[in-house]
Short mmCIF file of C-alpha atoms in Angstrom, two decimals:
data_model
loop_
_atom_site.label_atom_id
_atom_site.label_comp_id
_atom_site.label_asym_id
_atom_site.label_seq_id
_atom_site.Cartn_x
_atom_site.Cartn_y
_atom_site.Cartn_z
CA UNK A 1 80.79 80.18 85.38
CA UNK A 2 80.33 76.38 85.58
CA UNK A 3 83.34 74.24 86.39
CA UNK A 4 85.62 73.82 83.38
CA UNK A 5 88.44 71.48 82.38
CA UNK A 6 91.65 73.53 82.40
CA UNK A 7 95.23 72.91 81.34
CA UNK A 8 98.08 75.15 82.50
CA UNK A 9 101.54 74.72 81.01
CA UNK A 10 104.67 75.74 82.89
CA UNK A 11 102.54 75.27 85.98
CA UNK A 12 105.18 74.32 88.52
CA UNK A 13 106.04 77.80 89.74
CA UNK A 14 105.74 81.52 89.10
CA UNK A 15 102.89 82.75 86.92
CA UNK A 16 101.73 79.25 86.00
CA UNK A 17 101.36 78.21 89.63
CA UNK A 18 99.50 81.43 90.47
CA UNK A 19 97.07 80.88 87.58
CA UNK A 20 96.51 77.25 88.56
CA UNK A 21 95.74 78.27 92.14
CA UNK A 22 93.20 80.84 90.99
CA UNK A 23 91.44 78.50 88.57
CA UNK A 24 91.25 75.77 91.21
CA UNK A 25 89.91 78.21 93.82
CA UNK A 26 87.09 79.06 91.41
CA UNK A 27 86.07 75.41 91.27
CA UNK A 28 87.62 74.33 87.98
CA UNK A 29 89.50 71.09 87.34
CA UNK A 30 93.12 71.97 86.60
CA UNK A 31 95.64 69.81 84.75
CA UNK A 32 99.26 70.81 85.34
CA UNK A 33 102.14 70.24 82.97
CA UNK A 34 105.83 71.12 83.07
CA UNK A 35 109.08 69.18 82.98
CA UNK A 36 109.36 68.90 86.78
CA UNK A 37 106.96 66.31 88.12
CA UNK A 38 108.02 67.04 91.70
CA UNK A 39 107.05 70.71 91.46
CA UNK A 40 103.74 69.82 89.86
CA UNK A 41 102.91 67.25 92.52
CA UNK A 42 103.72 69.73 95.29
CA UNK A 43 101.42 72.30 93.68
CA UNK A 44 98.64 69.76 93.11
CA UNK A 45 98.71 68.92 96.81
CA UNK A 46 97.96 72.58 97.61
CA UNK A 47 95.11 73.04 95.16
CA UNK A 48 91.62 73.03 96.66
CA UNK A 49 89.96 71.36 93.67
CA UNK A 50 90.50 68.43 91.29
CA UNK A 51 93.90 68.35 89.63
CA UNK A 52 95.89 66.17 87.27
CA UNK A 53 99.69 66.06 87.04
CA UNK A 54 101.03 65.40 83.55
CA UNK A 55 104.81 65.96 83.38
CA UNK A 56 106.06 66.60 79.85
CA UNK A 57 108.77 68.24 77.80
CA UNK A 58 106.67 70.44 75.54
CA UNK A 59 109.46 70.71 72.97
CA UNK A 60 108.79 67.05 72.13
CA UNK A 61 106.62 67.10 68.98
CA UNK A 62 104.36 64.42 70.49
CA UNK A 63 103.83 66.16 73.84
CA UNK A 64 100.80 68.27 72.89
CA UNK A 65 98.80 65.24 71.84
CA UNK A 66 100.02 63.16 74.77
CA UNK A 67 99.13 65.76 77.41
CA UNK A 68 95.75 66.75 76.00
CA UNK A 69 94.76 63.14 75.32
CA UNK A 70 95.49 62.35 78.96
CA UNK A 71 93.22 65.19 80.13
CA UNK A 72 90.45 64.05 77.79
CA UNK A 73 90.73 60.45 78.98
CA UNK A 74 90.81 61.32 82.68
CA UNK A 75 88.05 63.93 82.65
CA UNK A 76 85.86 62.77 79.79
CA UNK A 77 85.90 65.83 77.59
CA UNK A 78 88.02 68.40 75.80
CA UNK A 79 90.27 70.99 77.40
CA UNK A 80 88.07 74.07 77.79
CA UNK A 81 90.58 76.54 79.24
CA UNK A 82 94.14 76.42 77.91
CA UNK A 83 96.77 78.64 79.56
CA UNK A 84 99.99 78.61 77.54
CA UNK A 85 102.50 79.75 80.14
CA UNK A 86 105.58 77.57 79.59
CA UNK A 87 108.52 79.54 78.26
CA UNK A 88 112.12 80.56 78.79
CA UNK A 89 114.52 83.34 77.91
CA UNK A 90 118.07 83.69 76.71
CA UNK A 91 120.37 86.68 76.45
CA UNK A 92 123.27 87.39 74.07
CA UNK A 93 124.26 90.05 71.55
CA UNK A 94 122.69 89.30 68.19
CA UNK A 95 126.05 88.52 66.60
CA UNK A 96 126.72 85.90 69.28
CA UNK A 97 123.24 84.34 69.27
CA UNK A 98 123.77 80.79 68.02
CA UNK A 99 121.50 78.74 65.82
CA UNK A 100 120.89 76.56 68.89
CA UNK A 101 119.82 79.58 70.99
CA UNK A 102 117.49 80.73 68.22
CA UNK A 103 115.96 77.28 67.70
CA UNK A 104 115.45 76.72 71.43
CA UNK A 105 113.56 79.99 71.87
CA UNK A 106 111.31 79.36 68.88
CA UNK A 107 110.65 75.74 69.85
CA UNK A 108 109.61 76.40 73.45
CA UNK A 109 108.06 79.87 73.20
CA UNK A 110 106.30 79.58 69.84
CA UNK A 111 106.17 76.10 68.32
CA UNK A 112 105.09 74.31 71.51
CA UNK A 113 102.17 76.75 72.07
CA UNK A 114 101.22 76.35 68.39
CA UNK A 115 101.05 72.56 68.74
CA UNK A 116 98.97 72.76 71.92
CA UNK A 117 96.61 75.31 70.40
CA UNK A 118 96.25 73.24 67.23
CA UNK A 119 95.41 70.16 69.30
CA UNK A 120 92.97 71.88 71.70
CA UNK A 121 91.01 74.15 69.36
CA UNK A 122 88.87 71.51 67.59
CA UNK A 123 87.38 70.33 70.90
CA UNK A 124 86.60 73.89 71.94
CA UNK A 125 85.03 74.71 68.57
CA UNK A 126 82.96 71.53 68.61
CA UNK A 127 81.30 72.46 71.89
CA UNK A 128 81.30 76.16 70.97
CA UNK A 129 83.04 77.31 74.14
CA UNK A 130 86.71 77.74 74.91
CA UNK A 131 89.29 80.10 76.35
CA UNK A 132 92.95 80.26 75.37
CA UNK A 133 95.35 82.62 77.14
CA UNK A 134 99.02 82.73 76.17
CA UNK A 135 101.50 84.31 78.55
CA UNK A 136 103.69 86.33 76.18
CA UNK A 137 105.75 89.33 77.33
CA UNK A 138 106.12 93.02 76.66
CA UNK A 139 108.90 91.65 74.43
CA UNK A 140 105.99 90.81 72.11
CA UNK A 141 105.40 94.56 71.73
CA UNK A 142 108.86 96.17 71.79
CA UNK A 143 112.49 95.21 71.28
CA UNK A 144 115.32 95.39 73.79
CA UNK A 145 119.00 94.75 73.11
CA UNK A 146 120.54 91.31 73.67
CA UNK A 147 117.25 89.35 73.58
CA UNK A 148 116.64 89.02 69.84
CA UNK A 149 115.71 85.31 69.86
CA UNK A 150 113.38 85.67 72.85
CA UNK A 151 111.79 88.81 71.41
CA UNK A 152 111.23 87.21 68.02
CA UNK A 153 109.58 84.19 69.64
CA UNK A 154 107.23 86.36 71.69
CA UNK A 155 106.33 88.57 68.72
CA UNK A 156 105.49 85.34 66.90
CA UNK A 157 103.35 84.12 69.80
CA UNK A 158 101.30 87.31 69.75
CA UNK A 159 100.84 86.94 66.00
CA UNK A 160 99.65 83.36 66.50
CA UNK A 161 97.15 84.53 69.12
CA UNK A 162 95.75 87.26 66.90
CA UNK A 163 95.33 85.00 63.87
CA UNK A 164 93.75 82.18 65.88
CA UNK A 165 91.38 84.61 67.57
CA UNK A 166 90.17 85.88 64.21
CA UNK A 167 89.68 82.33 62.97
CA UNK A 168 87.44 81.19 65.86
CA UNK A 169 85.75 84.48 66.79
CA UNK A 170 82.31 83.22 65.72
CA UNK A 171 82.74 79.83 67.42
CA UNK A 172 82.41 80.81 71.07
CA UNK A 173 86.17 80.58 71.58
CA UNK A 174 88.44 83.46 72.62
CA UNK A 175 92.22 83.60 72.24
CA UNK A 176 94.27 86.25 74.03
CA UNK A 177 97.78 86.99 75.20
CA UNK A 178 98.88 88.52 78.47
CA UNK A 179 102.11 90.52 78.14
CA UNK A 180 103.90 90.93 81.48
CA UNK A 181 106.90 93.10 82.20
CA UNK A 182 109.43 91.96 84.78
CA UNK A 183 107.58 89.67 87.18
CA UNK A 184 108.85 88.48 90.56
CA UNK A 185 109.47 84.89 89.41
CA UNK A 186 112.37 82.42 89.21
CA UNK A 187 112.87 83.47 85.56
CA UNK A 188 113.49 87.06 86.64
CA UNK A 189 115.78 85.80 89.39
CA UNK A 190 117.85 84.09 86.67
CA UNK A 191 117.98 87.39 84.76
CA UNK A 192 119.13 89.19 87.90
CA UNK A 193 121.89 86.61 88.41
CA UNK A 194 123.05 87.03 84.81
CA UNK A 195 123.14 90.82 85.08
CA UNK A 196 125.10 90.56 88.32
CA UNK A 197 127.59 88.12 86.83
CA UNK A 198 128.22 90.15 83.69
CA UNK A 199 128.25 93.68 85.16
CA UNK A 200 129.71 93.22 88.62
CA UNK A 201 126.67 94.79 90.27
CA UNK A 202 125.17 93.06 93.29
CA UNK A 203 122.00 91.05 92.76
CA UNK A 204 120.10 93.62 94.83
CA UNK A 205 121.32 96.39 92.51
CA UNK A 206 120.46 94.35 89.43
CA UNK A 207 116.98 93.60 90.76
CA UNK A 208 116.44 97.29 91.51
CA UNK A 209 117.48 98.15 87.94
CA UNK A 210 114.75 95.88 86.56
CA UNK A 211 112.18 97.25 89.01
CA UNK A 212 112.96 100.83 88.03
CA UNK A 213 112.48 100.07 84.34
CA UNK A 214 108.76 99.91 85.10
CA UNK A 215 107.07 103.25 85.83
CA UNK A 216 105.45 101.86 88.98
CA UNK A 217 108.98 101.28 90.32
CA UNK A 218 108.64 97.62 91.28
CA UNK A 219 108.40 94.12 89.88
CA UNK A 220 105.00 92.75 88.95
CA UNK A 221 103.54 90.12 91.29
CA UNK A 222 102.55 86.79 89.68
CA UNK A 223 99.07 87.20 91.18
CA UNK A 224 98.66 90.42 89.20
CA UNK A 225 99.30 88.52 85.98
CA UNK A 226 96.89 85.81 87.11
CA UNK A 227 94.23 88.50 87.60
CA UNK A 228 94.38 89.37 83.91
CA UNK A 229 94.48 85.74 82.80
CA UNK A 230 91.29 85.11 84.80
CA UNK A 231 89.67 88.20 83.29
CA UNK A 232 90.28 86.69 79.84
CA UNK A 233 88.80 83.39 80.99
CA UNK A 234 85.65 85.10 82.27
CA UNK A 235 85.06 87.38 79.28
CA UNK A 236 83.46 86.40 75.98
CA UNK A 237 84.07 89.85 74.51
CA UNK A 238 87.86 90.11 74.86
CA UNK A 239 89.68 88.26 72.09
CA UNK A 240 92.69 88.77 69.86
CA UNK A 241 94.31 91.04 72.43
CA UNK A 242 97.78 91.36 73.92
CA UNK A 243 97.06 92.79 77.37
CA UNK A 244 100.04 94.47 79.00
CA UNK A 245 100.72 93.82 82.68
CA UNK A 246 103.89 95.83 82.91
CA UNK A 247 103.42 98.75 85.28
CA UNK A 248 103.05 101.18 82.39
CA UNK A 249 106.26 100.31 80.54
CA UNK A 250 104.68 99.94 77.10
CA UNK A 251 101.66 102.10 76.43
CA UNK A 252 99.50 100.74 73.61
#
């Protein structure tokens, strides 16, 4: 594959950082966005290829245009590979999920990816080549208690992916989602801390509980998610899919 112009959101750590490393190692130019400029700069310094640091709060309605316009201006062409990884979770019983919790999950996990996809797709369609990969969750496939807002946002993201994929299927552009289970990332560490604080179990016990929820008996490594993201980037025949990377938790 020739070198492509890539944009990875939520790139500072975890899955986003692993994906950025892999894309850069393959010779692509990789733009990095997240709220933390320091994390992005530290990652950019480790990448072997060209990179661009564009800190942004993707819940800002103007951020999608600002970030993508910067990539276009710096590298002279449209974003060709868009990895929609930025996201967050929240946990509460449904009856105690506030309007603010609900709005925050939808804004970051669904509306921000929608805006980025809407902004990037025309450039991909115009040159008749593009790859979009959204990092969703197995919460896009099945419901668990106490994560209704997060689950709804991820179900919505998978729906967005499927509809967009159908719309551009004849244009040389693919749109897919990767649906991880519990991955060994800072987000999972936050979940472990919450479980420990609310149940009295140690963090080691809480972490083991999450690992055992997956049939393989361990957390997923971020590199394993990056493997599937890169597969979607390489393939012109995979589109409209939600590919589980969950150790066999959800069989579909």
